PDB file of C-alpha atoms and ligand atoms in Angstrom:
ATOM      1  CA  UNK A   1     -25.122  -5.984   0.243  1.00 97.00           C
ATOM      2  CA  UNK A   2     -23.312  -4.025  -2.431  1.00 98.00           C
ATOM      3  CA  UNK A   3     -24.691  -2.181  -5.003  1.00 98.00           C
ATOM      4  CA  UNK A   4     -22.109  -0.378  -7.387  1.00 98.00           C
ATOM      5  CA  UNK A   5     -24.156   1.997 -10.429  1.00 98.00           C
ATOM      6  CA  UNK A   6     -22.628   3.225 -13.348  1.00 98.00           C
ATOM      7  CA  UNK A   7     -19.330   3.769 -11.561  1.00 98.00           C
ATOM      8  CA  UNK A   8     -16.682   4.735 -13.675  1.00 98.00           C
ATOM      9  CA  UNK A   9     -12.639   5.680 -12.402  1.00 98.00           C
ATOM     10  CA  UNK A  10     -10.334   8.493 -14.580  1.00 98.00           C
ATOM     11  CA  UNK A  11      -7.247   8.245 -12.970  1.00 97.00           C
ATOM     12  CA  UNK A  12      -5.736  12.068 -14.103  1.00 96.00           C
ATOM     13  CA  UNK A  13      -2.491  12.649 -15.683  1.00 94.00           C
ATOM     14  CA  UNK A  14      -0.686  14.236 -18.556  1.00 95.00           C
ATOM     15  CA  UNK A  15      -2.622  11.075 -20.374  1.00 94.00           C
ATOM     16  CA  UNK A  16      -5.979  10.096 -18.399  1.00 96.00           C
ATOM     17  CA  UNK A  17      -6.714   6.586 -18.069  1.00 97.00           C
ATOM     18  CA  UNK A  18     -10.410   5.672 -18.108  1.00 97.00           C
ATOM     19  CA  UNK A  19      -9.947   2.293 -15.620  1.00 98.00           C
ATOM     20  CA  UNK A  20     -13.746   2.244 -14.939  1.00 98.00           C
ATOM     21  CA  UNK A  21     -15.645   3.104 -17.778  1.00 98.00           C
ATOM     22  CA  UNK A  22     -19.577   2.562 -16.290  1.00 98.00           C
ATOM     23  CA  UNK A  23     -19.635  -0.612 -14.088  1.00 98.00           C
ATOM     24  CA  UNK A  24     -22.507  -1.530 -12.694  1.00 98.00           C
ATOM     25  CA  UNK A  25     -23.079  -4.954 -10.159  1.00 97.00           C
ATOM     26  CA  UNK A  26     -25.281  -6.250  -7.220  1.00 97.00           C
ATOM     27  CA  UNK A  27     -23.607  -8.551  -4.814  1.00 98.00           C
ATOM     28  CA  UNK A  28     -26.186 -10.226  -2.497  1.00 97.00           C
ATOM     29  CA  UNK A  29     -25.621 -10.735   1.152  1.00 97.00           C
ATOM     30  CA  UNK A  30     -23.747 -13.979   1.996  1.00 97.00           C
ATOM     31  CA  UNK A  31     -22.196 -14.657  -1.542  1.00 97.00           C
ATOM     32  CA  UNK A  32     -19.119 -15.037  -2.323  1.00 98.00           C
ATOM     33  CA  UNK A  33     -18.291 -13.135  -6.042  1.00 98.00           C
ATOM     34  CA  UNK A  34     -15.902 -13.182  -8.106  1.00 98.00           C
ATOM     35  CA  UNK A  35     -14.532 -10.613 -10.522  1.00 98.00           C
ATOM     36  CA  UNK A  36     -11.985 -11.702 -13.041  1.00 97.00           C
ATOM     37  CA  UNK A  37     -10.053 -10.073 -15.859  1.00 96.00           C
ATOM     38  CA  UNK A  38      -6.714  -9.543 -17.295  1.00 96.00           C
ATOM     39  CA  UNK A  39      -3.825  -7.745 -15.743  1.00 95.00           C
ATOM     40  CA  UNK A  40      -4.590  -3.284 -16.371  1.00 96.00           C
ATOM     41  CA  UNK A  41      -8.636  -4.468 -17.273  1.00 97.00           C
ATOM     42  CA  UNK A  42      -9.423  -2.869 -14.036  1.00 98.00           C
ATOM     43  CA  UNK A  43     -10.232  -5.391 -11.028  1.00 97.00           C
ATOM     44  CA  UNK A  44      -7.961  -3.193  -8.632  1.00 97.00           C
ATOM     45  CA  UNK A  45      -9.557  -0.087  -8.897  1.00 98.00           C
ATOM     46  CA  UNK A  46     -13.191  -1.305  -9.211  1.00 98.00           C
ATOM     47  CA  UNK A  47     -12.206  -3.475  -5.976  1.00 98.00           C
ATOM     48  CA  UNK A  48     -10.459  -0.003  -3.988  1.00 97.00           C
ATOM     49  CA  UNK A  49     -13.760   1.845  -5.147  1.00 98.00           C
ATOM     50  CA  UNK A  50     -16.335  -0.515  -3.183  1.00 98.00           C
ATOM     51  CA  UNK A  51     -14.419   0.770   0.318  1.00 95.00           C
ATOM     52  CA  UNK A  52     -13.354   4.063  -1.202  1.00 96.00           C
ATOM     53  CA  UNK A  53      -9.693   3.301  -0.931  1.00 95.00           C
ATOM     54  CA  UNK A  54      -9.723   4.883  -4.652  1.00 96.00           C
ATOM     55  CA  UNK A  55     -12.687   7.880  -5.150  1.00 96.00           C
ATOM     56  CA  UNK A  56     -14.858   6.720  -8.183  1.00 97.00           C
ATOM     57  CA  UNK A  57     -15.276   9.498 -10.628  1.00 98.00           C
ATOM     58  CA  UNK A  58     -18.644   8.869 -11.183  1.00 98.00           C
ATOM     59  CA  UNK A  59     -21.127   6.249  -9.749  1.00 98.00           C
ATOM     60  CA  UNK A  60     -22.776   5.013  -6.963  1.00 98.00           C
ATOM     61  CA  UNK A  61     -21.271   2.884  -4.611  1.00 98.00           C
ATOM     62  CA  UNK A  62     -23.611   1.352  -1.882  1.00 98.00           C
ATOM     63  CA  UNK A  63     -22.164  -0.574   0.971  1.00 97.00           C
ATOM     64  CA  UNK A  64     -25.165  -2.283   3.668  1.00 96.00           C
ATOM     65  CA  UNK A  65     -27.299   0.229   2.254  1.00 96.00           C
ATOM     66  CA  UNK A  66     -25.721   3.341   2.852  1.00 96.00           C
ATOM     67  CA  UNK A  67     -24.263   5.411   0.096  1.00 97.00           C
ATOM     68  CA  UNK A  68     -20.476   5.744   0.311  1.00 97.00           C
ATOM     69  CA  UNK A  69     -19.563   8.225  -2.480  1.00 96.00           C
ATOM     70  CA  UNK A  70     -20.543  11.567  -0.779  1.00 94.00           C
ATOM     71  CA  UNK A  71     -19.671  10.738   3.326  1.00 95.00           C
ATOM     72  CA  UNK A  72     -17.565  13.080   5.420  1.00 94.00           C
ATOM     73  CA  UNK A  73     -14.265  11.324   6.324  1.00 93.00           C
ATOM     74  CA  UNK A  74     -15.450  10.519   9.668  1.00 93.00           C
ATOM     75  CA  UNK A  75     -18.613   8.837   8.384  1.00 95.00           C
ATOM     76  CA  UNK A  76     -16.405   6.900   5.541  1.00 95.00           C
ATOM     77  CA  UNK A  77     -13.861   5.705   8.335  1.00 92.00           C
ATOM     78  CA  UNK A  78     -17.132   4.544  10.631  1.00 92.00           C
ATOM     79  CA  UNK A  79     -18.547   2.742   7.595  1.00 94.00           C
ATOM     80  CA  UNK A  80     -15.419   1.024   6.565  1.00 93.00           C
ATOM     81  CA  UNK A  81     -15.375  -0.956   9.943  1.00 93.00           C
ATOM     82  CA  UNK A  82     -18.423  -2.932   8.062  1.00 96.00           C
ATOM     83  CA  UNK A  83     -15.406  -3.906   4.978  1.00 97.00           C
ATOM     84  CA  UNK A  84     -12.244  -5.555   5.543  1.00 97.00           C
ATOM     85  CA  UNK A  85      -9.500  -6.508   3.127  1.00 97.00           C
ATOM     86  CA  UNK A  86      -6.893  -8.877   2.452  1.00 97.00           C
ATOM     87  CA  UNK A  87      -4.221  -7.941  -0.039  1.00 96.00           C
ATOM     88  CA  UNK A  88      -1.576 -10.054  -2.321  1.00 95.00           C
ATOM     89  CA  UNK A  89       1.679  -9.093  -0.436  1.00 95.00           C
ATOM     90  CA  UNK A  90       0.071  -9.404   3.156  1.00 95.00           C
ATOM     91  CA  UNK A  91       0.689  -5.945   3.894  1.00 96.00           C
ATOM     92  CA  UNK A  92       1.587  -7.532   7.518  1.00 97.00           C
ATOM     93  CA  UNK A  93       3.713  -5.330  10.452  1.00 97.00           C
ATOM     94  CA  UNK A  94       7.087  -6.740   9.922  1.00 97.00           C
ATOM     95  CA  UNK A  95       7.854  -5.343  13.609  1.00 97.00           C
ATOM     96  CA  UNK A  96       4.748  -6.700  15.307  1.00 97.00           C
ATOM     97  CA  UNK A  97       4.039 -10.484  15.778  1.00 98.00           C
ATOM     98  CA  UNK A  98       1.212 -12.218  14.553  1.00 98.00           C
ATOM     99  CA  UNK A  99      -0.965 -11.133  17.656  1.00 98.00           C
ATOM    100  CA  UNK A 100      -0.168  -7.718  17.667  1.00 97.00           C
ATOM    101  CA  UNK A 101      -0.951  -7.760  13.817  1.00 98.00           C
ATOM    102  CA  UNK A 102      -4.305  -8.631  14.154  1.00 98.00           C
ATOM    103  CA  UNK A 103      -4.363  -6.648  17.371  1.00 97.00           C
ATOM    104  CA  UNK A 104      -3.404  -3.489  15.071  1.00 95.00           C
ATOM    105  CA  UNK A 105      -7.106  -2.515  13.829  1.00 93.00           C
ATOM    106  CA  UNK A 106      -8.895  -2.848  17.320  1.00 95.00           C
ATOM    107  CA  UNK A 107      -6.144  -0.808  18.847  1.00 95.00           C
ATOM    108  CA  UNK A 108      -6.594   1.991  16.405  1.00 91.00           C
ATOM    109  CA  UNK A 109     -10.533   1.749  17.863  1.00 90.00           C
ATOM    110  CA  UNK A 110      -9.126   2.013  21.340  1.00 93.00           C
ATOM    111  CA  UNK A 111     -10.466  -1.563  22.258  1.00 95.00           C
ATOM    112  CA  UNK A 112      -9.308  -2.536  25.774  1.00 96.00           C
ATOM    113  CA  UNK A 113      -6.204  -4.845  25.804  1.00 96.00           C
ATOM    114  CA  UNK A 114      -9.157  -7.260  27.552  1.00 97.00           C
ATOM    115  CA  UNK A 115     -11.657  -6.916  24.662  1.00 96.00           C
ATOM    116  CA  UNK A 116      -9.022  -7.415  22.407  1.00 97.00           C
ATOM    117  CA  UNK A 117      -8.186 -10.736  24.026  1.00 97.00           C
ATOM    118  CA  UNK A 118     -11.319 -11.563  23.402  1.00 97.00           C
ATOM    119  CA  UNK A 119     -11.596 -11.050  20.268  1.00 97.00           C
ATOM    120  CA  UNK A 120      -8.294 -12.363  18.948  1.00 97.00           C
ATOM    121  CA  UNK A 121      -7.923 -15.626  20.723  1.00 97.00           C
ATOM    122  CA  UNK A 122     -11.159 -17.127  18.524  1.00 97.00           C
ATOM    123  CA  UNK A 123      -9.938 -15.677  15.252  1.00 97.00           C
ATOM    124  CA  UNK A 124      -6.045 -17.319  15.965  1.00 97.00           C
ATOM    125  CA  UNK A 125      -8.603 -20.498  15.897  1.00 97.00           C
ATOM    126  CA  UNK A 126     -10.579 -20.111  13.238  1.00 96.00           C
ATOM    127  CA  UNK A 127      -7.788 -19.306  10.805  1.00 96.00           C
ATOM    128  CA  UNK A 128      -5.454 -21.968  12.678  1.00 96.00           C
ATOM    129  CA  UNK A 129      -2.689 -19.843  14.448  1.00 97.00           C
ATOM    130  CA  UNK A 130      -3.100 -20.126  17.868  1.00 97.00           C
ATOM    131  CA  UNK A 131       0.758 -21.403  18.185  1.00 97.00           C
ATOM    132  CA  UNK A 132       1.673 -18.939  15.958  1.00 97.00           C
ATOM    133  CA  UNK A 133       0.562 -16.115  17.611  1.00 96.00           C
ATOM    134  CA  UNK A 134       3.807 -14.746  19.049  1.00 97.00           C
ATOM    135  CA  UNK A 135       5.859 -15.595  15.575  1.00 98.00           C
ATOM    136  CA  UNK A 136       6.853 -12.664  13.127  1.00 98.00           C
ATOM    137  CA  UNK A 137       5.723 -11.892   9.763  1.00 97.00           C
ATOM    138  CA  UNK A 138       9.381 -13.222   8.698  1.00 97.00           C
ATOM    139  CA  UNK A 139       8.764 -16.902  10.170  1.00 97.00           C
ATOM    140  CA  UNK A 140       6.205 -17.655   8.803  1.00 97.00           C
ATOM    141  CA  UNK A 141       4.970 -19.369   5.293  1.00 97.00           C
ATOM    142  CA  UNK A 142       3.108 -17.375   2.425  1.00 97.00           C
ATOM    143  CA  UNK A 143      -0.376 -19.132   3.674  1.00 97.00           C
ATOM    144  CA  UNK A 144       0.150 -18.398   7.160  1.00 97.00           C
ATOM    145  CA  UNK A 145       0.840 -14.437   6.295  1.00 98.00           C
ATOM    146  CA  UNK A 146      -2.199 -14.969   4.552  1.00 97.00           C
ATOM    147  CA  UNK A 147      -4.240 -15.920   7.524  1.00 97.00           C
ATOM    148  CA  UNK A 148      -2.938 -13.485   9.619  1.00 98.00           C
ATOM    149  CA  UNK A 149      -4.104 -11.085   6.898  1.00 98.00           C
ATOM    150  CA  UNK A 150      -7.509 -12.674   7.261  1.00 98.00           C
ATOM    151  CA  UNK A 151      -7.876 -12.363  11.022  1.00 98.00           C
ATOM    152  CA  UNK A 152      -6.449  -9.209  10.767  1.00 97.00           C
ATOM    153  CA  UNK A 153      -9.664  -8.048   8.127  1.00 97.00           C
ATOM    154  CA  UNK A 154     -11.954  -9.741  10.588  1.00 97.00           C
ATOM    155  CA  UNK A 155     -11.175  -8.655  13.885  1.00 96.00           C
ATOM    156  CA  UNK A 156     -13.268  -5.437  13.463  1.00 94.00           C
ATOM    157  CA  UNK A 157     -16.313  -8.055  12.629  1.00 95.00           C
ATOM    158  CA  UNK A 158     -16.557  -6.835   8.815  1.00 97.00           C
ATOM    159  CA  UNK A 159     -20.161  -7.568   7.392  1.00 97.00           C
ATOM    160  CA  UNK A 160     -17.750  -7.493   3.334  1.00 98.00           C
ATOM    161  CA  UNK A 161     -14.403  -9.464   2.892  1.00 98.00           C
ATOM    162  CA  UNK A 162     -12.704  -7.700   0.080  1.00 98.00           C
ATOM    163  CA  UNK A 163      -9.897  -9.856  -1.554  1.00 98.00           C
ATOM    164  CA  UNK A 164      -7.128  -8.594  -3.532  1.00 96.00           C
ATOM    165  CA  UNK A 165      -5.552 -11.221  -5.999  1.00 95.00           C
ATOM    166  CA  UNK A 166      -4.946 -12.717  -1.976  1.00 95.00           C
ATOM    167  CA  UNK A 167      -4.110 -16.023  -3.626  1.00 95.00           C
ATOM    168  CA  UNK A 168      -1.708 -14.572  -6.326  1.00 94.00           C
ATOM    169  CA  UNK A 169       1.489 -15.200  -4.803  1.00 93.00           C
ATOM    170  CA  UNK A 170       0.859 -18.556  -3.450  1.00 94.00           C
ATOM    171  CA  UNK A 171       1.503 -21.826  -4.366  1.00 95.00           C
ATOM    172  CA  UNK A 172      -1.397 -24.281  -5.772  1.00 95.00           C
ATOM    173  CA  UNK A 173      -1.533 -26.596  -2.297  1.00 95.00           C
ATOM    174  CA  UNK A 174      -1.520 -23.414  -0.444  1.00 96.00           C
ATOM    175  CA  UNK A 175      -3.780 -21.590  -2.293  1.00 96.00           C
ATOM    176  CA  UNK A 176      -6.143 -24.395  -1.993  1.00 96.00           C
ATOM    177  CA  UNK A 177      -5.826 -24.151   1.580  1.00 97.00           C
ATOM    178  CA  UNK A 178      -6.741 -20.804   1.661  1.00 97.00           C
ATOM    179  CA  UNK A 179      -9.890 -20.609  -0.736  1.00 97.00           C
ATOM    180  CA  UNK A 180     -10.961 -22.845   1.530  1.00 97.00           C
ATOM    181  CA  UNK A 181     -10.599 -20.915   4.516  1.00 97.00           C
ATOM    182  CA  UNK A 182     -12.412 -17.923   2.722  1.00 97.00           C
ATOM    183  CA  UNK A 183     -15.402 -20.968   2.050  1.00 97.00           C
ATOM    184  CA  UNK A 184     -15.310 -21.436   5.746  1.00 96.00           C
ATOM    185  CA  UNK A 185     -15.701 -18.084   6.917  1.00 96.00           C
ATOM    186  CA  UNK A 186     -18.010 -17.251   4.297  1.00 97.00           C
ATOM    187  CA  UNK A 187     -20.487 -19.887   5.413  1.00 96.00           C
ATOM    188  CA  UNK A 188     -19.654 -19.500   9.414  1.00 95.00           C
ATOM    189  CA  UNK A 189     -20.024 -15.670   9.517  1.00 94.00           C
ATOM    190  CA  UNK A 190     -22.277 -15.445   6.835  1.00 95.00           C
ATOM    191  CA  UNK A 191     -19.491 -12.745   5.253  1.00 97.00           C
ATOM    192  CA  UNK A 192     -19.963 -11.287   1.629  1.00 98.00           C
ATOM    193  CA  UNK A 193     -17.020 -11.696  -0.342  1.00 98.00           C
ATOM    194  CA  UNK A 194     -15.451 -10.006  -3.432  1.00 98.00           C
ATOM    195  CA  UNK A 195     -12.753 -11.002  -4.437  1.00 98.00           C
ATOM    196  CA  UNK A 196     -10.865 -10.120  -7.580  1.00 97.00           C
ATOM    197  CA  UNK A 197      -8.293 -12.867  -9.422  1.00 96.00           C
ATOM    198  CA  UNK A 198      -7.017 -13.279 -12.867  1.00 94.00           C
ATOM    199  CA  UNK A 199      -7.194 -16.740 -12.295  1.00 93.00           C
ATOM    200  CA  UNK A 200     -10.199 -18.852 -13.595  1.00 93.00           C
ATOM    201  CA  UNK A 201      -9.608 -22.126 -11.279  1.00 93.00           C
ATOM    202  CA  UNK A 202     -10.009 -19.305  -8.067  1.00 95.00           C
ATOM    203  CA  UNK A 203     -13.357 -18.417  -9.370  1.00 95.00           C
ATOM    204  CA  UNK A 204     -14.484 -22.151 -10.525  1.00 94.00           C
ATOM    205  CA  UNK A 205     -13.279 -23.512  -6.996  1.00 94.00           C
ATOM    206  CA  UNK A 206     -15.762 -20.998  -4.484  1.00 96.00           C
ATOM    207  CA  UNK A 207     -17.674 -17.824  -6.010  1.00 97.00           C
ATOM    208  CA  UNK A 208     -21.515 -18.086  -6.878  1.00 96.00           C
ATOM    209  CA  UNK A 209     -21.412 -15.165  -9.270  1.00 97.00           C
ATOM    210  CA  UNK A 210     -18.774 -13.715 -11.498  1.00 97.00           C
ATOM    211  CA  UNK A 211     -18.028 -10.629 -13.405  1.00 97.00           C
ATOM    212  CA  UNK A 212     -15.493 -10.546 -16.720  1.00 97.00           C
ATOM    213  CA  UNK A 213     -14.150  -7.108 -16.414  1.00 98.00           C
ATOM    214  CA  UNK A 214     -11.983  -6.402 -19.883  1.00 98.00           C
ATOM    215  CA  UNK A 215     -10.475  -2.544 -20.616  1.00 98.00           C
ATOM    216  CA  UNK A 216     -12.796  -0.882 -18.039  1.00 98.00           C
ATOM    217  CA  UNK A 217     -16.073  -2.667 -18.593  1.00 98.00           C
ATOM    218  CA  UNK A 218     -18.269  -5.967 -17.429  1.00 97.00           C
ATOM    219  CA  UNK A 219     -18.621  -7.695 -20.688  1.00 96.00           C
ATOM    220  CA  UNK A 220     -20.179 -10.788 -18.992  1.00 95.00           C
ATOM    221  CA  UNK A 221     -21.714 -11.758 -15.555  1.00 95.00           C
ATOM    222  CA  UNK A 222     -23.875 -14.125 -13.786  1.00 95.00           C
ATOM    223  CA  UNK A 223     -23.534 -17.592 -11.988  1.00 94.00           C
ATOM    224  CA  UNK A 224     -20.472 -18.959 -12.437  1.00 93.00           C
ATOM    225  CA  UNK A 225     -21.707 -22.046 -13.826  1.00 89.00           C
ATOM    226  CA  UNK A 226     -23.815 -20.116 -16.658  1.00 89.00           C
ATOM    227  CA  UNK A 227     -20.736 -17.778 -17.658  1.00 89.00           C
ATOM    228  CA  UNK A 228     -18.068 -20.765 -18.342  1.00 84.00           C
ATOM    229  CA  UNK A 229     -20.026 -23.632 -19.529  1.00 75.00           C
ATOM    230  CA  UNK A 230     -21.332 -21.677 -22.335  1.00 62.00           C
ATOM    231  CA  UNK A 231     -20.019 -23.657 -25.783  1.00 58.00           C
TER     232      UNK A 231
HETATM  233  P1  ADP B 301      -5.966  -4.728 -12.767  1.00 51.36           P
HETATM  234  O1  ADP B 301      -6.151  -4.768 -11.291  1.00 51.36           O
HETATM  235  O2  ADP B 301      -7.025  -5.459 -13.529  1.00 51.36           O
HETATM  236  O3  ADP B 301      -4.589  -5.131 -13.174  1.00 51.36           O
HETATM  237  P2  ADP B 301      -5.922  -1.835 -12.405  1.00 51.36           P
HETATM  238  O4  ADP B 301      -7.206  -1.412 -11.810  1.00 51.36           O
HETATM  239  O5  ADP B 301      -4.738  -1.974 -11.510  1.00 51.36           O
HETATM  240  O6  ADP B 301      -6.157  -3.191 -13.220  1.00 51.36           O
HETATM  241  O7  ADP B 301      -5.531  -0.825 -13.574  1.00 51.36           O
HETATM  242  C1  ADP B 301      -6.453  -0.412 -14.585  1.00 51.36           C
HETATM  243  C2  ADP B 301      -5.787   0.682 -15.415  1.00 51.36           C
HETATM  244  O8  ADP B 301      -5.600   1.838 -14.612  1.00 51.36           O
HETATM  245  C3  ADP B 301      -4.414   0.305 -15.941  1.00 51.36           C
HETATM  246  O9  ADP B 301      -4.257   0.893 -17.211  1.00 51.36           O
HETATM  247  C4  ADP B 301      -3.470   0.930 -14.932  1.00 51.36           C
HETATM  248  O10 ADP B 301      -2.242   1.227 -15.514  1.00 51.36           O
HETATM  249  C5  ADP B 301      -4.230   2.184 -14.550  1.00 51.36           C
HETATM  250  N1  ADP B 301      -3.942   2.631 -13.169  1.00 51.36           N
HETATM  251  C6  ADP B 301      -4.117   1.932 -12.013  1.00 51.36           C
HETATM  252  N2  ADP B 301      -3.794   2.674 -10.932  1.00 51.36           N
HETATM  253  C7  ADP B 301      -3.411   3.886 -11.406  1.00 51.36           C
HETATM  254  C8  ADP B 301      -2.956   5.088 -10.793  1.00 51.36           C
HETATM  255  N3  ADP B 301      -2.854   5.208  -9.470  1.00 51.36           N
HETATM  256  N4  ADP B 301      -2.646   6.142 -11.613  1.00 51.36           N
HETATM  257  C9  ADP B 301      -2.764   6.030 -12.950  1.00 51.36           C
HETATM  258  N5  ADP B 301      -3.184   4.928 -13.585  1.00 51.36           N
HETATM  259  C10 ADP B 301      -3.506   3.867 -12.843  1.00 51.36           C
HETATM  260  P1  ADP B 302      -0.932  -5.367  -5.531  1.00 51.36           P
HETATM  261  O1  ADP B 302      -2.351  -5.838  -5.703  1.00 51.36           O
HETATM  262  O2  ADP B 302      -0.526  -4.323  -6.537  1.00 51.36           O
HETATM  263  O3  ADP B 302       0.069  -6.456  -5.417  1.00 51.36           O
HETATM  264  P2  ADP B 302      -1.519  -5.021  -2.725  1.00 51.36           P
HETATM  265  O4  ADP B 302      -2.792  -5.750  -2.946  1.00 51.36           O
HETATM  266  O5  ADP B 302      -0.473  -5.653  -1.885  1.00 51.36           O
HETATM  267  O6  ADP B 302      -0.857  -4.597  -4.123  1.00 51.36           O
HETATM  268  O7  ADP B 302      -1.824  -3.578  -2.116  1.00 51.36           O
HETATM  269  C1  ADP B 302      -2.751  -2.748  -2.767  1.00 51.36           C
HETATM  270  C2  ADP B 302      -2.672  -1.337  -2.219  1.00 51.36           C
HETATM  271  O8  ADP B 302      -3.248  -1.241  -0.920  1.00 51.36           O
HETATM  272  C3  ADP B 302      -1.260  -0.800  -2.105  1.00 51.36           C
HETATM  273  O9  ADP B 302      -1.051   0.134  -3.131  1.00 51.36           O
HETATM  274  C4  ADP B 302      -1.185  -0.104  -0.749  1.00 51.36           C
HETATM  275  O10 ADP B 302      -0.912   1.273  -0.878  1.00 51.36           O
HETATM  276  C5  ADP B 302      -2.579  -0.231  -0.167  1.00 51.36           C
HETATM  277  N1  ADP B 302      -2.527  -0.658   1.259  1.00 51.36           N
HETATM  278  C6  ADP B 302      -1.479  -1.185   1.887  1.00 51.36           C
HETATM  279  N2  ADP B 302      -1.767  -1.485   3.164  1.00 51.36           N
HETATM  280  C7  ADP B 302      -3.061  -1.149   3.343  1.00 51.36           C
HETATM  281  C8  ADP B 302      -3.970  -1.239   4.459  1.00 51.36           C
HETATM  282  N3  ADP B 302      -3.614  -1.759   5.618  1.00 51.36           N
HETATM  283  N4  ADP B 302      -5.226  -0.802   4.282  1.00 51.36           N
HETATM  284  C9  ADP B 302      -5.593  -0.288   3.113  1.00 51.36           C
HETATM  285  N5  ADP B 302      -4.786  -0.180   2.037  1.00 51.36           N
HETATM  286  C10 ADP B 302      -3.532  -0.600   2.140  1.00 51.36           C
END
C-alpha cells in the first residue's frame, strides 16, 4: 500500500539538517505499522513525506500505487483524499463544533449538506460521539478531541490512516482507549495505518510491523514480535 525508496529529507538552512538520510519501507495493505524512534531521529518528517505534507529530497514515495513525488498540485490534492491524518494537538476548529469539524473536509469537496449527513452520522458512531456532536473542541476531554480527529481523517473514506504521536498527550486509560479505536477501524475498514510514537508500549499494544528510525536512518525493522524479543 506504501512503498517509500531510498527517500531521504535536507531540510535547508544556514546549517542543513539531513532528517532522512535513505529510508526505505513497504507497508502492506491492511496493517497497522509502527515507526518508533527518539525525539529529532526523524519520525515526523518521514511520516509528512508519505502524504507530501514535507517534499522528500530524494526518494520515491508510492501511495496505492501511484507515485507521489513528481504530481501536479491538483493530482497531489486528488491523491491525498486516499490518506488521512490525525495529529498530537488535535488540530480541531476551536469555532466549529464537533459536527462541523468533521464536516470541514467534505465541505472543502463541495459534498451536499445531505451527503454529508450521511456520511457523518455513522462515523459520530463508530468513534462514539453521537451526543457529542454539537459540543466544542473546548468541552470536551483529550480522547474525545482525539476521536473527532479520527472521524475527521475518515470522513473523506481514506484507504491510509497516518498517525502523528496521536497518543502523546494523553493519559494511559485514555490512550488505551484510543489504540483501541485505531484496532477497530483498522480491522472494520480494512485501513492501513502508520503511525509514528516514541513510545514502545504503543507499538507492543497494536502494530504488526515496526521500524527503529535513529539520526535519519532504519537501523531495525520487521514484526514486532521479532524486533523486541531479541535477547
Ligand atoms: P522526530 O519526529 O523524530 O522528533 P523530526 O522529523 O521532527 O524528528 O526532526 C528530525 C530532524 O529534523 C531534527 O533535527 C529537527 O530539528 C529537524 N527538523 C524538523 N523539521 C524541520 C524544519 N522545518 N526545518 C529545519 N529542521 C527541521
Ligand atoms: P507536533 O507533532 O509537533 O506536536 P502536530 O502533530 O500537532 O505537531 O502537527 C504537525 C504539523 O501539521 C504542524 O506543524 C501543522 O503545521 C500541520 N498541520 C496542522 N493542521 C493540519 C491539517 N489539518 N492538515 C495537515 N497538516 C496540518
Amino acid at each position: 500500500m506504501i512503498k517509500l525508496t531510498n527517500v531521504t529529507k535536507t531540510y535547508v538552512g544556514k546549517n542543513d539538517v539531513h532528517a532522512l538520510k535513505g529510508v526505505s519501507l513497504t507497508v502492506e495493505p491492511g496493517e497497522i505499522y509502527g515507526i518508533i524512534g527518539l525525539s529529532g531521529a526523524g519520525k515526523s518528517t518521514l511520516i509528512r513525506c508519505i502524504n507530501m505534507l514535507e517534499k522528500p529530497t530524494e526518494g520515491s514515495v508510492i501511495v496505492d500505487g501511484q507515485e507521489l513525488t513528481s504530481l501536479s498540485t491538483d493530482k497531489l490534492r486528488e491523491a491525498r483524499k486516499k490518506i488521512g491524518m490525525i495529529f498530537q494537538h488535535f488540530n480541531l476548529l476551536s469555532s466549529r463544533t464537533v459536527y462541523d469539524n468533521i464536516a470541514f473536509p467534505l465541505e472543502l469537496e463541495g459534498r451536499s449538506k445531505q451527503e454529508i449527513e450521511q456520511t457523518i452520522t455513522p462515523l459520530l458512531e463508530l468513534v462514539g460521539l453521537t451526543d457529542k456532536k454539537y459540543h466544542y473542541p473546548s468541552q470536551l476531554s483529550g480522547g474525545q478531541k482525539q476521536r473527532v480527529g479520527i472521524a475527521r481523517a475518515l470522513a473523506n473514506n481514506p484507504e491510509v490512516l497516518l498517525c502523528d504521536e496521536a497518543t502523546s498527550a494523553l493519559d494511559p486509560q485514555t490512550t488505551k482507549s484510543i489504540l483501541e479505536l485505531l484496532q477497530d477501524v483498522n480491522r472494520k475498514l480494512k485501513l492501513t495505518i502508520v503511525l509514528i510514537t516514541h513510545e514502545m508500549h504503543v507499538i507492543k499494544e497494536i502494530c504488526h510491523h515496526v521500524a527503529v528510525i535513529e539520526n535519519g536512518l532504519i537501523i531495525e525493522q520487521g514484526k514486532v514480535i521479532d524486533v523486541f524479543t531479541n535477547p
